[in-house]
mmCIF file of C-alpha atoms and ligand atoms in Angstrom:
data_model
loop_
_atom_site.group_PDB
_atom_site.id
_atom_site.type_symbol
_atom_site.label_atom_id
_atom_site.label_comp_id
_atom_site.label_asym_id
_atom_site.label_seq_id
_atom_site.Cartn_x
_atom_site.Cartn_y
_atom_site.Cartn_z
ATOM 1 C CA UNK A 1 -11.333 -6.871 21.716
ATOM 2 C CA UNK A 2 -9.203 -8.363 24.473
ATOM 3 C CA UNK A 3 -5.640 -8.123 23.314
ATOM 4 C CA UNK A 4 -3.942 -11.224 21.990
ATOM 5 C CA UNK A 5 -0.471 -12.694 22.058
ATOM 6 C CA UNK A 6 0.893 -13.501 18.618
ATOM 7 C CA UNK A 7 3.210 -16.518 18.670
ATOM 8 C CA UNK A 8 5.442 -17.206 15.684
ATOM 9 C CA UNK A 9 6.877 -20.712 15.497
ATOM 10 C CA UNK A 10 9.926 -21.363 13.362
ATOM 11 C CA UNK A 11 9.648 -24.401 11.119
ATOM 12 C CA UNK A 12 12.375 -26.237 13.019
ATOM 13 C CA UNK A 13 10.199 -26.386 16.124
ATOM 14 C CA UNK A 14 7.524 -28.411 14.354
ATOM 15 C CA UNK A 15 9.497 -30.457 11.863
ATOM 16 C CA UNK A 16 8.946 -33.909 13.335
ATOM 17 C CA UNK A 17 6.185 -35.721 15.229
ATOM 18 C CA UNK A 18 7.862 -35.420 18.611
ATOM 19 C CA UNK A 19 8.303 -31.666 18.320
ATOM 20 C CA UNK A 20 4.793 -31.221 16.906
ATOM 21 C CA UNK A 21 3.388 -33.025 19.907
ATOM 22 C CA UNK A 22 5.372 -30.860 22.324
ATOM 23 C CA UNK A 23 4.358 -27.641 20.551
ATOM 24 C CA UNK A 24 0.736 -28.786 20.370
ATOM 25 C CA UNK A 25 0.751 -29.212 24.143
ATOM 26 C CA UNK A 26 2.518 -25.910 24.741
ATOM 27 C CA UNK A 27 0.054 -23.965 22.593
ATOM 28 C CA UNK A 28 -3.003 -25.655 24.097
ATOM 29 C CA UNK A 29 -1.625 -24.789 27.524
ATOM 30 C CA UNK A 30 -0.807 -21.181 26.579
ATOM 31 C CA UNK A 31 -4.294 -20.771 25.123
ATOM 32 C CA UNK A 32 -5.837 -21.736 28.469
ATOM 33 C CA UNK A 33 -4.205 -18.652 29.989
ATOM 34 C CA UNK A 34 -5.101 -16.106 27.305
ATOM 35 C CA UNK A 35 -5.854 -15.447 23.651
ATOM 36 C CA UNK A 36 -3.195 -16.735 21.285
ATOM 37 C CA UNK A 37 -2.790 -16.384 17.528
ATOM 38 C CA UNK A 38 -0.172 -18.680 15.982
ATOM 39 C CA UNK A 39 1.822 -18.019 12.810
ATOM 40 C CA UNK A 40 4.227 -20.707 11.644
ATOM 41 C CA UNK A 41 7.021 -21.058 9.157
ATOM 42 C CA UNK A 42 8.428 -24.175 7.559
ATOM 43 C CA UNK A 43 11.741 -23.192 6.047
ATOM 44 C CA UNK A 44 13.595 -26.477 6.338
ATOM 45 C CA UNK A 45 10.701 -28.655 5.186
ATOM 46 C CA UNK A 46 10.258 -26.409 2.164
ATOM 47 C CA UNK A 47 13.986 -26.725 1.451
ATOM 48 C CA UNK A 48 13.687 -30.509 1.608
ATOM 49 C CA UNK A 49 10.652 -30.565 -0.691
ATOM 50 C CA UNK A 50 12.435 -28.300 -3.193
ATOM 51 C CA UNK A 51 15.534 -30.527 -3.119
ATOM 52 C CA UNK A 52 13.384 -33.572 -3.788
ATOM 53 C CA UNK A 53 12.172 -32.143 -7.095
ATOM 54 C CA UNK A 54 15.530 -30.556 -7.928
ATOM 55 C CA UNK A 55 14.564 -26.893 -7.561
ATOM 56 C CA UNK A 56 17.500 -24.829 -6.297
ATOM 57 C CA UNK A 57 16.992 -22.750 -3.160
ATOM 58 C CA UNK A 58 17.851 -19.079 -3.062
ATOM 59 C CA UNK A 59 17.479 -16.805 -0.055
ATOM 60 C CA UNK A 60 18.505 -13.222 0.608
ATOM 61 C CA UNK A 61 18.501 -11.956 4.206
ATOM 62 C CA UNK A 62 16.258 -14.873 5.117
ATOM 63 C CA UNK A 63 13.761 -14.056 2.357
ATOM 64 C CA UNK A 64 13.102 -16.808 -0.180
ATOM 65 C CA UNK A 65 13.389 -15.856 -3.837
ATOM 66 C CA UNK A 66 10.183 -17.455 -5.102
ATOM 67 C CA UNK A 67 9.399 -18.418 -8.708
ATOM 68 C CA UNK A 68 6.104 -20.042 -9.742
ATOM 69 C CA UNK A 69 7.336 -23.610 -9.128
ATOM 70 C CA UNK A 70 8.749 -22.702 -5.724
ATOM 71 C CA UNK A 71 5.488 -20.996 -4.770
ATOM 72 C CA UNK A 72 3.540 -24.187 -5.492
ATOM 73 C CA UNK A 73 5.801 -26.149 -3.167
ATOM 74 C CA UNK A 74 5.672 -23.435 -0.499
ATOM 75 C CA UNK A 75 1.867 -23.462 -0.523
ATOM 76 C CA UNK A 76 1.554 -27.234 -0.471
ATOM 77 C CA UNK A 77 4.088 -27.757 2.302
ATOM 78 C CA UNK A 78 3.097 -24.804 4.494
ATOM 79 C CA UNK A 79 -0.643 -24.508 4.082
ATOM 80 C CA UNK A 80 -1.148 -28.198 3.330
ATOM 81 C CA UNK A 81 1.067 -30.423 5.385
ATOM 82 C CA UNK A 82 2.594 -28.352 8.201
ATOM 83 C CA UNK A 83 -0.459 -26.267 9.043
ATOM 84 C CA UNK A 84 -2.745 -29.297 9.203
ATOM 85 C CA UNK A 85 -0.330 -31.271 11.367
ATOM 86 C CA UNK A 86 0.121 -28.408 13.808
ATOM 87 C CA UNK A 87 -3.631 -27.838 14.068
ATOM 88 C CA UNK A 88 -4.162 -31.548 14.749
ATOM 89 C CA UNK A 89 -1.402 -31.560 17.397
ATOM 90 C CA UNK A 90 -2.941 -28.618 19.263
ATOM 91 C CA UNK A 91 -6.383 -30.199 19.150
ATOM 92 C CA UNK A 92 -5.005 -33.554 20.315
ATOM 93 C CA UNK A 93 -3.673 -31.695 23.353
ATOM 94 C CA UNK A 94 -7.130 -30.349 24.170
ATOM 95 C CA UNK A 95 -6.875 -27.020 22.350
ATOM 96 C CA UNK A 96 -9.345 -25.565 19.857
ATOM 97 C CA UNK A 97 -7.175 -24.769 16.849
ATOM 98 C CA UNK A 98 -8.388 -23.685 13.433
ATOM 99 C CA UNK A 99 -6.066 -23.595 10.432
ATOM 100 C CA UNK A 100 -5.989 -20.544 8.187
ATOM 101 C CA UNK A 101 -3.732 -18.977 5.613
ATOM 102 C CA UNK A 102 -3.292 -15.346 4.736
ATOM 103 C CA UNK A 103 -5.649 -15.950 1.814
ATOM 104 C CA UNK A 104 -8.611 -16.311 4.193
ATOM 105 C CA UNK A 105 -10.871 -13.266 4.424
ATOM 106 C CA UNK A 106 -8.750 -10.262 5.317
ATOM 107 C CA UNK A 107 -6.062 -12.261 7.157
ATOM 108 C CA UNK A 108 -3.024 -11.242 5.100
ATOM 109 C CA UNK A 109 -3.712 -9.079 2.089
ATOM 110 C CA UNK A 110 -0.401 -8.537 0.311
ATOM 111 C CA UNK A 111 1.145 -6.927 -2.718
ATOM 112 C CA UNK A 112 4.227 -8.037 -4.571
ATOM 113 C CA UNK A 113 7.287 -7.061 -2.579
ATOM 114 C CA UNK A 114 9.395 -4.226 -3.954
ATOM 115 C CA UNK A 115 12.917 -5.249 -5.025
ATOM 116 C CA UNK A 116 14.802 -6.073 -1.822
ATOM 117 C CA UNK A 117 17.817 -3.985 -0.891
ATOM 118 C CA UNK A 118 20.016 -6.675 0.561
ATOM 119 C CA UNK A 119 22.500 -6.225 3.405
ATOM 120 C CA UNK A 120 25.267 -7.069 0.911
ATOM 121 C CA UNK A 121 24.310 -4.036 -1.204
ATOM 122 C CA UNK A 122 22.588 -5.960 -4.004
ATOM 123 C CA UNK A 123 19.020 -5.214 -5.087
ATOM 124 C CA UNK A 124 17.064 -8.422 -5.636
ATOM 125 C CA UNK A 125 13.661 -9.107 -7.207
ATOM 126 C CA UNK A 126 12.186 -11.693 -4.847
ATOM 127 C CA UNK A 127 9.594 -12.919 -7.351
ATOM 128 C CA UNK A 128 6.324 -14.147 -5.838
ATOM 129 C CA UNK A 129 7.049 -12.791 -2.371
ATOM 130 C CA UNK A 130 4.353 -10.663 -0.794
ATOM 131 C CA UNK A 131 4.555 -7.662 1.495
ATOM 132 C CA UNK A 132 1.639 -7.444 3.928
ATOM 133 C CA UNK A 133 -0.537 -4.369 3.420
ATOM 134 C CA UNK A 134 -1.408 -2.093 6.303
ATOM 135 C CA UNK A 135 -4.959 -3.441 6.449
ATOM 136 C CA UNK A 136 -7.485 -3.257 9.270
ATOM 137 C CA UNK A 137 -7.480 -5.849 12.011
ATOM 138 C CA UNK A 138 -8.692 -9.178 10.591
ATOM 139 C CA UNK A 139 -12.280 -9.769 11.563
ATOM 140 C CA UNK A 140 -12.129 -13.524 11.247
ATOM 141 C CA UNK A 141 -9.273 -13.718 13.744
ATOM 142 C CA UNK A 142 -11.093 -11.548 16.255
ATOM 143 C CA UNK A 143 -14.233 -13.662 15.836
ATOM 144 C CA UNK A 144 -12.344 -16.924 16.317
ATOM 145 C CA UNK A 145 -10.432 -15.653 19.344
ATOM 146 C CA UNK A 146 -13.588 -14.341 20.969
ATOM 147 C CA UNK A 147 -15.162 -17.779 20.569
ATOM 148 C CA UNK A 148 -12.178 -19.460 22.220
ATOM 149 C CA UNK A 149 -10.456 -20.785 19.106
ATOM 150 C CA UNK A 150 -6.755 -20.569 18.358
ATOM 151 C CA UNK A 151 -6.155 -19.376 14.794
ATOM 152 C CA UNK A 152 -3.112 -21.099 13.272
ATOM 153 C CA UNK A 153 -1.902 -19.234 10.239
ATOM 154 C CA UNK A 154 0.305 -20.503 7.404
ATOM 155 C CA UNK A 155 2.331 -17.670 5.935
ATOM 156 C CA UNK A 156 0.861 -17.480 2.472
ATOM 157 C CA UNK A 157 -0.759 -14.220 1.399
ATOM 158 C CA UNK A 158 -3.125 -13.234 -1.390
ATOM 159 C CA UNK A 159 -3.226 -10.097 -3.516
ATOM 160 C CA UNK A 160 -6.429 -8.234 -4.279
ATOM 161 C CA UNK A 161 -6.758 -10.007 -7.624
ATOM 162 C CA UNK A 162 -6.437 -13.400 -5.969
ATOM 163 C CA UNK A 163 -2.830 -14.288 -6.670
ATOM 164 C CA UNK A 164 -0.983 -16.206 -3.967
ATOM 165 C CA UNK A 165 2.321 -14.993 -2.560
ATOM 166 C CA UNK A 166 4.951 -16.424 -0.276
ATOM 167 C CA UNK A 167 5.335 -14.278 2.844
ATOM 168 C CA UNK A 168 8.170 -14.730 5.314
ATOM 169 C CA UNK A 169 6.566 -16.041 8.514
ATOM 170 C CA UNK A 170 8.266 -13.481 10.748
ATOM 171 C CA UNK A 171 7.175 -10.662 8.442
ATOM 172 C CA UNK A 172 3.588 -11.917 8.568
ATOM 173 C CA UNK A 173 3.645 -12.347 12.347
ATOM 174 C CA UNK A 174 5.034 -8.832 12.806
ATOM 175 C CA UNK A 175 2.393 -7.335 10.565
ATOM 176 C CA UNK A 176 -0.427 -9.242 12.278
ATOM 177 C CA UNK A 177 0.841 -8.251 15.724
ATOM 178 C CA UNK A 178 0.675 -4.626 14.595
ATOM 179 C CA UNK A 179 -2.773 -4.891 13.048
ATOM 180 C CA UNK A 180 -4.172 -6.734 16.059
ATOM 181 C CA UNK A 181 -2.402 -4.309 18.424
ATOM 182 C CA UNK A 182 -1.160 -7.435 20.145
ATOM 183 C CA UNK A 183 -0.170 -7.245 23.774
ATOM 184 C CA UNK A 184 2.810 -9.409 22.861
ATOM 185 C CA UNK A 185 4.691 -10.793 19.873
ATOM 186 C CA UNK A 186 6.754 -13.860 20.721
ATOM 187 C CA UNK A 187 9.004 -15.086 17.930
ATOM 188 C CA UNK A 188 10.123 -18.586 18.844
ATOM 189 C CA UNK A 189 13.016 -20.238 17.076
ATOM 190 C CA UNK A 190 15.693 -22.833 17.654
ATOM 191 C CA UNK A 191 18.383 -20.513 19.056
ATOM 192 C CA UNK A 192 18.622 -19.012 22.558
ATOM 193 C CA UNK A 193 17.217 -15.688 21.349
ATOM 194 C CA UNK A 194 19.448 -13.292 19.425
ATOM 195 C CA UNK A 195 23.150 -14.053 19.864
ATOM 196 C CA UNK A 196 26.045 -11.605 19.984
ATOM 197 C CA UNK A 197 29.374 -12.307 18.351
ATOM 198 C CA UNK A 198 30.466 -14.379 21.332
ATOM 199 C CA UNK A 199 27.304 -16.475 20.966
ATOM 200 C CA UNK A 200 25.780 -15.060 24.131
ATOM 201 C CA UNK A 201 22.084 -14.196 24.293
ATOM 202 C CA UNK A 202 21.508 -10.453 24.005
ATOM 203 C CA UNK A 203 18.990 -9.462 26.666
ATOM 204 C CA UNK A 204 17.674 -6.299 25.115
ATOM 205 C CA UNK A 205 17.906 -4.789 21.646
ATOM 206 C CA UNK A 206 16.971 -1.301 20.543
ATOM 207 C CA UNK A 207 16.944 0.213 17.057
ATOM 208 C CA UNK A 208 20.549 1.380 17.215
ATOM 209 C CA UNK A 209 21.956 -1.945 18.356
ATOM 210 C CA UNK A 210 19.910 -3.816 15.751
ATOM 211 C CA UNK A 211 21.411 -1.671 13.037
ATOM 212 C CA UNK A 212 24.919 -2.436 14.281
ATOM 213 C CA UNK A 213 24.221 -6.172 14.554
ATOM 214 C CA UNK A 214 22.972 -6.371 10.989
ATOM 215 C CA UNK A 215 25.679 -4.117 9.563
ATOM 216 C CA UNK A 216 28.440 -6.115 11.215
ATOM 217 C CA UNK A 217 26.902 -9.385 10.005
ATOM 218 C CA UNK A 218 26.502 -10.727 13.555
ATOM 219 C CA UNK A 219 22.802 -10.980 12.743
ATOM 220 C CA UNK A 220 22.323 -12.431 9.289
ATOM 221 C CA UNK A 221 20.073 -14.642 7.148
ATOM 222 C CA UNK A 222 16.742 -15.448 8.861
ATOM 223 C CA UNK A 223 17.599 -13.192 11.795
ATOM 224 C CA UNK A 224 17.528 -10.101 9.565
ATOM 225 C CA UNK A 225 13.881 -10.746 8.652
ATOM 226 C CA UNK A 226 13.053 -11.414 12.322
ATOM 227 C CA UNK A 227 14.530 -8.159 13.561
ATOM 228 C CA UNK A 228 12.742 -6.167 10.854
ATOM 229 C CA UNK A 229 9.482 -7.899 11.828
ATOM 230 C CA UNK A 230 9.999 -6.995 15.490
ATOM 231 C CA UNK A 231 10.506 -3.354 14.609
ATOM 232 C CA UNK A 232 7.426 -3.320 12.365
ATOM 233 C CA UNK A 233 5.346 -4.820 15.172
ATOM 234 C CA UNK A 234 6.508 -2.207 17.689
ATOM 235 C CA UNK A 235 5.991 0.617 15.230
ATOM 236 C CA UNK A 236 2.475 -0.633 14.478
ATOM 237 C CA UNK A 237 1.414 -0.744 18.114
ATOM 238 C CA UNK A 238 2.318 -4.174 19.457
ATOM 239 C CA UNK A 239 3.241 -3.790 23.121
ATOM 240 C CA UNK A 240 5.957 -6.288 23.939
ATOM 241 C CA UNK A 241 8.190 -8.029 21.459
ATOM 242 C CA UNK A 242 10.639 -10.833 22.151
ATOM 243 C CA UNK A 243 12.692 -13.419 20.300
ATOM 244 C CA UNK A 244 12.817 -16.585 22.381
ATOM 245 C CA UNK A 245 14.138 -20.123 22.413
ATOM 246 C CA UNK A 246 11.140 -22.283 21.529
ATOM 247 C CA UNK A 247 12.865 -25.607 22.111
ATOM 248 C CA UNK A 248 11.831 -25.781 25.780
ATOM 249 C CA UNK A 249 8.015 -25.911 25.679
ATOM 250 C CA UNK A 250 7.552 -24.887 29.330
ATOM 251 C CA UNK A 251 9.602 -21.786 28.765
ATOM 252 C CA UNK A 252 7.607 -20.989 25.660
ATOM 253 C CA UNK A 253 4.320 -21.163 27.549
ATOM 254 C CA UNK A 254 5.747 -18.690 30.069
ATOM 255 C CA UNK A 255 6.959 -16.347 27.337
ATOM 256 C CA UNK A 256 3.510 -16.295 25.731
ATOM 257 C CA UNK A 257 1.985 -15.482 29.129
ATOM 258 C CA UNK A 258 4.454 -12.602 29.503
ATOM 259 C CA UNK A 259 6.455 -14.184 32.302
ATOM 260 C CA UNK A 260 10.191 -13.625 32.413
ATOM 261 C CA UNK A 261 12.241 -16.456 30.928
ATOM 262 C CA UNK A 262 15.855 -17.261 30.167
ATOM 263 C CA UNK A 263 17.303 -17.329 26.630
ATOM 264 C CA UNK A 264 15.102 -14.413 25.587
ATOM 265 C CA UNK A 265 15.890 -11.232 23.694
ATOM 266 C CA UNK A 266 13.509 -8.363 24.330
ATOM 267 C CA UNK A 267 13.212 -5.940 21.418
ATOM 268 C CA UNK A 268 12.353 -2.325 22.203
ATOM 269 C CA UNK A 269 11.926 0.843 20.188
HETATM 270 N N1 ATP B 1 22.757 -13.184 15.742
HETATM 271 C C1 ATP B 1 22.005 -14.279 15.545
HETATM 272 N N2 ATP B 1 21.422 -14.903 16.583
HETATM 273 C C2 ATP B 1 20.683 -16.023 16.421
HETATM 274 N N3 ATP B 1 20.455 -16.595 15.209
HETATM 275 C C3 ATP B 1 20.990 -16.001 14.111
HETATM 276 C C4 ATP B 1 21.779 -14.826 14.228
HETATM 277 N N4 ATP B 1 22.189 -14.477 12.982
HETATM 278 C C5 ATP B 1 21.699 -15.378 12.140
HETATM 279 N N5 ATP B 1 20.965 -16.312 12.780
HETATM 280 C C6 ATP B 1 20.312 -17.433 12.107
HETATM 281 O O1 ATP B 1 18.932 -17.195 11.979
HETATM 282 C C7 ATP B 1 18.285 -18.479 11.991
HETATM 283 C C8 ATP B 1 16.801 -18.330 12.248
HETATM 284 O O2 ATP B 1 16.108 -17.938 11.084
HETATM 285 P P1 ATP B 1 15.466 -18.999 10.079
HETATM 286 O O3 ATP B 1 14.686 -18.241 9.070
HETATM 287 O O4 ATP B 1 16.502 -19.932 9.608
HETATM 288 O O5 ATP B 1 14.501 -19.842 11.015
HETATM 289 P P2 ATP B 1 13.025 -19.506 11.509
HETATM 290 O O6 ATP B 1 12.610 -18.151 11.025
HETATM 291 O O7 ATP B 1 12.996 -19.726 12.977
HETATM 292 O O8 ATP B 1 12.178 -20.614 10.816
HETATM 293 P P3 ATP B 1 11.169 -20.454 9.552
HETATM 294 O O9 ATP B 1 11.922 -19.691 8.521
HETATM 295 O O10 ATP B 1 10.875 -21.866 9.218
HETATM 296 O O11 ATP B 1 9.984 -19.707 10.051
HETATM 297 C C9 ATP B 1 19.030 -19.229 13.053
HETATM 298 O O12 ATP B 1 18.906 -20.613 12.899
HETATM 299 C C10 ATP B 1 20.471 -18.752 12.856
HETATM 300 O O13 ATP B 1 21.166 -19.636 12.021
HETATM 301 MG MG1 MG B 2 12.714 -17.571 8.916
#
């Protein structure tokens, strides 16, 4: 099929009505120029929902340690509230968005993640966190894209016996970009790309520099998961991979179309 651009939106970019509206417009506009598959996170809204019911939050290298109670909140916030609102915002802007989760046919088959070897040396059982399997390209996404729809995917995965798992949104986007052999993976967040220790945007990152950034702690928390996802996407056959500032919608539309933009970190092999 015609190659797609996979766009990952960090939860911060869609956490209130104003931002949802802006992102809805940006995605509808990007989708007029070419095929787009959207994956979104929802970290801060999940944190807020957990706090409301008094469940403590625990994250390691940006990965959420997920017990059964946490999983229920993750699924209801991500696949319920955020996904539906984003789909509605894109459609209100004239797009043709369809909401999915990784539990939909073949979208994100996962298995329980192996204990995580953290950057601080600890080994941590992440609980109900899923690792995407190296499955074939998801049929339903190809079908939707071909028909002009924009699949919008909440980062929940399912195992082969039907159990749900929490999957980091960057991890899922990286895996999908690989399986779809995407022409581009654009990971949009609320920072001006990847920052060095002087808080300047790094223009280009290769494997060696990524290793140094993570080892030195200059890249930490959610950024660790993002960089791993970028490398997985490249390894799996995605063509271009970038981490961009998603707060300026116009710039985001350009990034999805493959045009050069400021505040962007290109990740290469
Ligand atoms: N070197 C770095 N450059 C930029 N951001 C960094 C760096 N190191 C760590 N970070 C942190 O990574 C965060 C982004 O990851 P985080 O998981 O919090 O958000 P997200 O992935 O965009 O959203 P979501 O988890 O909702 O999908 C930034 O807000 C920043 O605090
Ligand atoms: Mg994250």
